[in-house]
Each structure stands twice: as C-alpha cells, then as structure tokens.
Amino acid sequence: GQNIDQPTEMTATEGAIVQINCTYQTSGFNGLFWYQQHAGEAPTFLSYNVLDGLEEKGRFSSFLSRSKGYSYLLLKELQMKDSASYLCAVMDSNYQLIWGAGTKLIIKP
Amino acid sequence: DAGITQSPRHKVTETGTPVTLRCHQTENHRYMYWYRQDPGHGLRLIHYSYGVKDTDKGEVSDGYSVSRSKTEDFLLTLESATSSQTSVYFCAISEGQESNEQFFGPGTRLTVL
C-alpha cells in the first residue's frame, strides 16, 4: 500500500528552527509537496521537490532524498504565525497526490 | 490567490437526504478535485475531473458522484448522506497534473445527523 508518515505534533519556540520530517512509500514518484494549513482554513502550497537536494525559499527550506523515501521541511526564525499544520504529499505514478495526516506545529513565545 | 469558491460553506443535513456541494473557479484550470479531510487522516481524493464531462474516481469514491458540465463548475453529490460522510470537503484546481501545485477552495463543513 501507499503510506506517508509524519509526526502528529511538534512544539518549538519563537525565533528557533524546527525540522518536520516526512517518510513515504508510494507506487511511483513524481514529486513531493509541502503545504501549510492554518486551523479552519484551506491548505496553501509551500514547496515542491522532484530532484534530490535542498530547495530554499526564504525562511522555509525543503529537502528530498528519493533513495531513502525521505523529506523534511525546515522552518527558520520561527514566528507565531507559523503555528499551523504542515502537510506532506507525494505525487504517485498516476499523478495523484497521496497525503500525510499532517504535523501540527505549536509555536511558544 | 486562485479564484476558487465553494458553496455552501456549512451544511447540516439528515441521514438519507441528498446533498450537492459546488465548486466554482475563475482560473480556467483544466483539473478539478474533490477531497475530504478527517482528523487523523490525510486529505483523501474522492473524484477528480480532467475536463468538461471527463471525470474519474479517487481513493474514496463510494457513495459520491460528480459532474462537470462547464469548465468552471465541479459538483459533488452525496446521493443519500450517511453519518460517515460528515467531514470537511475541499475542492482544488490545477493547470495540469505533472508538478503543478493544487490550489484549494475554502472548504465546506458538512454534518450528517
């Protein structure tokens, strides 16, 4: 079967750095996406990785290792507004997105 | 922000009644998707469309049907709602399938009593 695993919840301090991991087992791979979802709102796109390595976009970076079936999202200089759920999703061989259950990130002052 | 709306935003209905949710886009994107989101689960694909009158089933399509008679509208119908269909429903759109991000509507919270 297809499976995406990410931690259910993480806590971090304002101004710090946090890394959210995602491991996956899917039938085929056509890229990995990270989305942010604030409570009661729609998911919004953060990043896309299809090749191994690190993609940096401002305070957020995303890393991919296809051989290990592993990705992480790195958030730097955490702000209170970063409190949200972070969703990992893999595009499989049929170009369908398989979603993880999400990681709820709690930022403390 | 992508122009995508959903209606209604909230609905409470009773078991056995039919329910139709509407997704409307102004971006002229080819692909449209219906997902449901439940606690402890990732987003799960119900149905998707790759063009007018072209639709296909997703992971959790049982009990749901869809129609797309115009590029901008994608309807999701629960023929006879059950309590297990209580969920938050999201519509999403994308220009294509490969590497294209999906843009999500605001969601519809459906409660089946």
PDB file of C-alpha atoms in Angstrom, chain B:
ATOM      1  CA  ASP B   1      -4.944  33.888  -4.754  1.00  0.00           C
ATOM      2  CA  ALA B   2      -6.590  31.491  -7.183  1.00  0.00           C
ATOM      3  CA  GLY B   3     -10.237  32.288  -7.774  1.00  0.00           C
ATOM      4  CA  ILE B   4     -11.943  29.284  -6.306  1.00  0.00           C
ATOM      5  CA  THR B   5     -15.106  29.266  -4.222  1.00  0.00           C
ATOM      6  CA  GLN B   6     -17.210  26.583  -2.611  1.00  0.00           C
ATOM      7  CA  SER B   7     -20.852  26.591  -1.632  1.00  0.00           C
ATOM      8  CA  PRO B   8     -22.318  26.113   0.819  1.00  0.00           C
ATOM      9  CA  ARG B   9     -19.595  26.725   3.390  1.00  0.00           C
ATOM     10  CA  HIS B  10     -21.511  24.920   6.107  1.00  0.00           C
ATOM     11  CA  LYS B  11     -24.334  22.425   5.919  1.00  0.00           C
ATOM     12  CA  VAL B  12     -26.185  20.250   8.383  1.00  0.00           C
ATOM     13  CA  THR B  13     -28.379  17.530   6.950  1.00  0.00           C
ATOM     14  CA  GLU B  14     -30.039  14.303   7.961  1.00  0.00           C
ATOM     15  CA  THR B  15     -29.138  10.743   7.086  1.00  0.00           C
ATOM     16  CA  GLY B  16     -30.654   9.621   3.809  1.00  0.00           C
ATOM     17  CA  THR B  17     -31.039  13.049   2.236  1.00  0.00           C
ATOM     18  CA  PRO B  18     -29.259  14.045  -0.989  1.00  0.00           C
ATOM     19  CA  VAL B  19     -26.618  16.764  -0.788  1.00  0.00           C
ATOM     20  CA  THR B  20     -24.808  18.670  -3.540  1.00  0.00           C
ATOM     21  CA  LEU B  21     -21.688  20.719  -2.994  1.00  0.00           C
ATOM     22  CA  ARG B  22     -20.497  23.185  -5.598  1.00  0.00           C
ATOM     23  CA  CYS B  23     -17.013  24.259  -6.561  1.00  0.00           C
ATOM     24  CA  HIS B  24     -16.560  27.251  -8.860  1.00  0.00           C
ATOM     25  CA  GLN B  25     -13.298  28.510 -10.365  1.00  0.00           C
ATOM     26  CA  THR B  26     -12.417  31.569 -12.404  1.00  0.00           C
ATOM     27  CA  GLU B  27      -8.906  30.415 -13.381  1.00  0.00           C
ATOM     28  CA  ASN B  28      -9.847  28.243 -16.375  1.00  0.00           C
ATOM     29  CA  HIS B  29      -7.775  25.389 -14.930  1.00  0.00           C
ATOM     30  CA  ARG B  30      -8.274  22.028 -16.573  1.00  0.00           C
ATOM     31  CA  TYR B  31      -8.115  19.826 -13.469  1.00  0.00           C
ATOM     32  CA  MET B  32     -10.519  19.936 -10.543  1.00  0.00           C
ATOM     33  CA  TYR B  33     -10.544  17.700  -7.477  1.00  0.00           C
ATOM     34  CA  TRP B  34     -12.775  16.877  -4.528  1.00  0.00           C
ATOM     35  CA  TYR B  35     -11.110  15.824  -1.273  1.00  0.00           C
ATOM     36  CA  ARG B  36     -12.381  15.086   2.187  1.00  0.00           C
ATOM     37  CA  GLN B  37     -10.374  15.819   5.311  1.00  0.00           C
ATOM     38  CA  ASP B  38     -10.950  13.976   8.577  1.00  0.00           C
ATOM     39  CA  PRO B  39      -8.998  14.079  11.854  1.00  0.00           C
ATOM     40  CA  GLY B  40      -6.106  11.619  11.850  1.00  0.00           C
ATOM     41  CA  HIS B  41      -6.257  11.176   8.097  1.00  0.00           C
ATOM     42  CA  GLY B  42      -4.591  12.940   5.271  1.00  0.00           C
ATOM     43  CA  LEU B  43      -6.635  14.556   2.567  1.00  0.00           C
ATOM     44  CA  ARG B  44      -8.329  11.775   0.611  1.00  0.00           C
ATOM     45  CA  LEU B  45      -9.285  12.110  -3.028  1.00  0.00           C
ATOM     46  CA  ILE B  46     -12.945  11.424  -3.794  1.00  0.00           C
ATOM     47  CA  HIS B  47     -13.194  12.211  -7.503  1.00  0.00           C
ATOM     48  CA  TYR B  48     -11.388  14.382  -9.964  1.00  0.00           C
ATOM     49  CA  SER B  49     -12.008  15.878 -13.396  1.00  0.00           C
ATOM     50  CA  TYR B  50      -9.610  16.460 -16.261  1.00  0.00           C
ATOM     51  CA  GLY B  51     -12.021  18.320 -18.492  1.00  0.00           C
ATOM     52  CA  VAL B  52     -15.678  19.004 -19.194  1.00  0.00           C
ATOM     53  CA  LYS B  53     -17.590  15.744 -18.742  1.00  0.00           C
ATOM     54  CA  ASP B  54     -14.321  13.903 -18.048  1.00  0.00           C
ATOM     55  CA  THR B  55     -14.161  12.555 -14.513  1.00  0.00           C
ATOM     56  CA  ASP B  56     -12.544   9.681 -12.663  1.00  0.00           C
ATOM     57  CA  LYS B  57     -12.724   8.034  -9.261  1.00  0.00           C
ATOM     58  CA  GLY B  58     -10.347   8.623  -6.434  1.00  0.00           C
ATOM     59  CA  GLU B  59      -9.453   6.657  -3.338  1.00  0.00           C
ATOM     60  CA  VAL B  60     -12.784   7.070  -1.504  1.00  0.00           C
ATOM     61  CA  SER B  61     -15.424   7.428  -4.218  1.00  0.00           C
ATOM     62  CA  ASP B  62     -18.119   5.092  -2.838  1.00  0.00           C
ATOM     63  CA  GLY B  63     -21.313   6.997  -2.031  1.00  0.00           C
ATOM     64  CA  TYR B  64     -20.283  10.051  -4.082  1.00  0.00           C
ATOM     65  CA  SER B  65     -20.871  11.157  -7.654  1.00  0.00           C
ATOM     66  CA  VAL B  66     -19.624  14.184  -9.561  1.00  0.00           C
ATOM     67  CA  SER B  67     -20.465  16.195 -12.636  1.00  0.00           C
ATOM     68  CA  ARG B  68     -18.671  18.811 -14.657  1.00  0.00           C
ATOM     69  CA  SER B  69     -20.799  20.382 -17.369  1.00  0.00           C
ATOM     70  CA  LYS B  70     -18.734  23.582 -17.576  1.00  0.00           C
ATOM     71  CA  THR B  71     -15.018  24.251 -17.120  1.00  0.00           C
ATOM     72  CA  GLU B  72     -15.664  26.452 -14.123  1.00  0.00           C
ATOM     73  CA  ASP B  73     -18.025  24.238 -12.119  1.00  0.00           C
ATOM     74  CA  PHE B  74     -17.481  20.867 -10.447  1.00  0.00           C
ATOM     75  CA  LEU B  75     -20.326  19.411  -8.416  1.00  0.00           C
ATOM     76  CA  LEU B  76     -20.076  16.725  -5.746  1.00  0.00           C
ATOM     77  CA  THR B  77     -23.268  14.833  -4.877  1.00  0.00           C
ATOM     78  CA  LEU B  78     -23.981  12.571  -1.963  1.00  0.00           C
ATOM     79  CA  GLU B  79     -26.991  10.622  -3.206  1.00  0.00           C
ATOM     80  CA  SER B  80     -28.047   9.505   0.271  1.00  0.00           C
ATOM     81  CA  ALA B  81     -25.938  11.041   3.005  1.00  0.00           C
ATOM     82  CA  THR B  82     -24.639   8.891   5.860  1.00  0.00           C
ATOM     83  CA  SER B  83     -23.052   9.888   9.159  1.00  0.00           C
ATOM     84  CA  SER B  84     -19.697   8.564   7.908  1.00  0.00           C
ATOM     85  CA  GLN B  85     -19.751  11.335   5.318  1.00  0.00           C
ATOM     86  CA  THR B  86     -19.573  14.003   7.996  1.00  0.00           C
ATOM     87  CA  SER B  87     -16.354  15.758   7.066  1.00  0.00           C
ATOM     88  CA  VAL B  88     -14.724  18.873   5.673  1.00  0.00           C
ATOM     89  CA  TYR B  89     -14.764  18.834   1.893  1.00  0.00           C
ATOM     90  CA  PHE B  90     -12.172  20.709  -0.124  1.00  0.00           C
ATOM     91  CA  CYS B  91     -12.207  21.442  -3.800  1.00  0.00           C
ATOM     92  CA  ALA B  92      -8.877  22.005  -5.545  1.00  0.00           C
ATOM     93  CA  ILE B  93      -7.780  23.048  -9.014  1.00  0.00           C
ATOM     94  CA  SER B  94      -4.591  22.731 -11.035  1.00  0.00           C
ATOM     95  CA  GLU B  95      -3.463  23.663 -14.527  1.00  0.00           C
ATOM     96  CA  GLY B  96      -2.088  20.200 -15.208  1.00  0.00           C
ATOM     97  CA  GLN B  97      -1.103  17.048 -13.404  1.00  0.00           C
ATOM     98  CA  GLU B  98       2.672  16.952 -13.610  1.00  0.00           C
ATOM     99  CA  SER B  99       4.410  19.038 -10.990  1.00  0.00           C
ATOM    100  CA  ASN B 100       1.564  21.517 -10.808  1.00  0.00           C
ATOM    101  CA  GLU B 101       0.563  22.738  -7.399  1.00  0.00           C
ATOM    102  CA  GLN B 102      -3.070  22.440  -6.452  1.00  0.00           C
ATOM    103  CA  PHE B 103      -4.967  25.495  -5.256  1.00  0.00           C
ATOM    104  CA  PHE B 104      -7.638  24.839  -2.670  1.00  0.00           C
ATOM    105  CA  GLY B 105     -11.031  26.332  -2.065  1.00  0.00           C
ATOM    106  CA  PRO B 106     -12.092  27.454   1.439  1.00  0.00           C
ATOM    107  CA  GLY B 107     -13.813  24.156   2.248  1.00  0.00           C
ATOM    108  CA  THR B 108     -17.332  23.026   3.137  1.00  0.00           C
ATOM    109  CA  ARG B 109     -18.068  21.647   6.579  1.00  0.00           C
ATOM    110  CA  LEU B 110     -20.781  19.005   6.234  1.00  0.00           C
ATOM    111  CA  THR B 111     -22.515  17.410   9.199  1.00  0.00           C
ATOM    112  CA  VAL B 112     -24.826  14.443   8.663  1.00  0.00           C
ATOM    113  CA  LEU B 113     -27.053  13.740  11.660  1.00  0.00           C
TER     114      LEU B 113
END
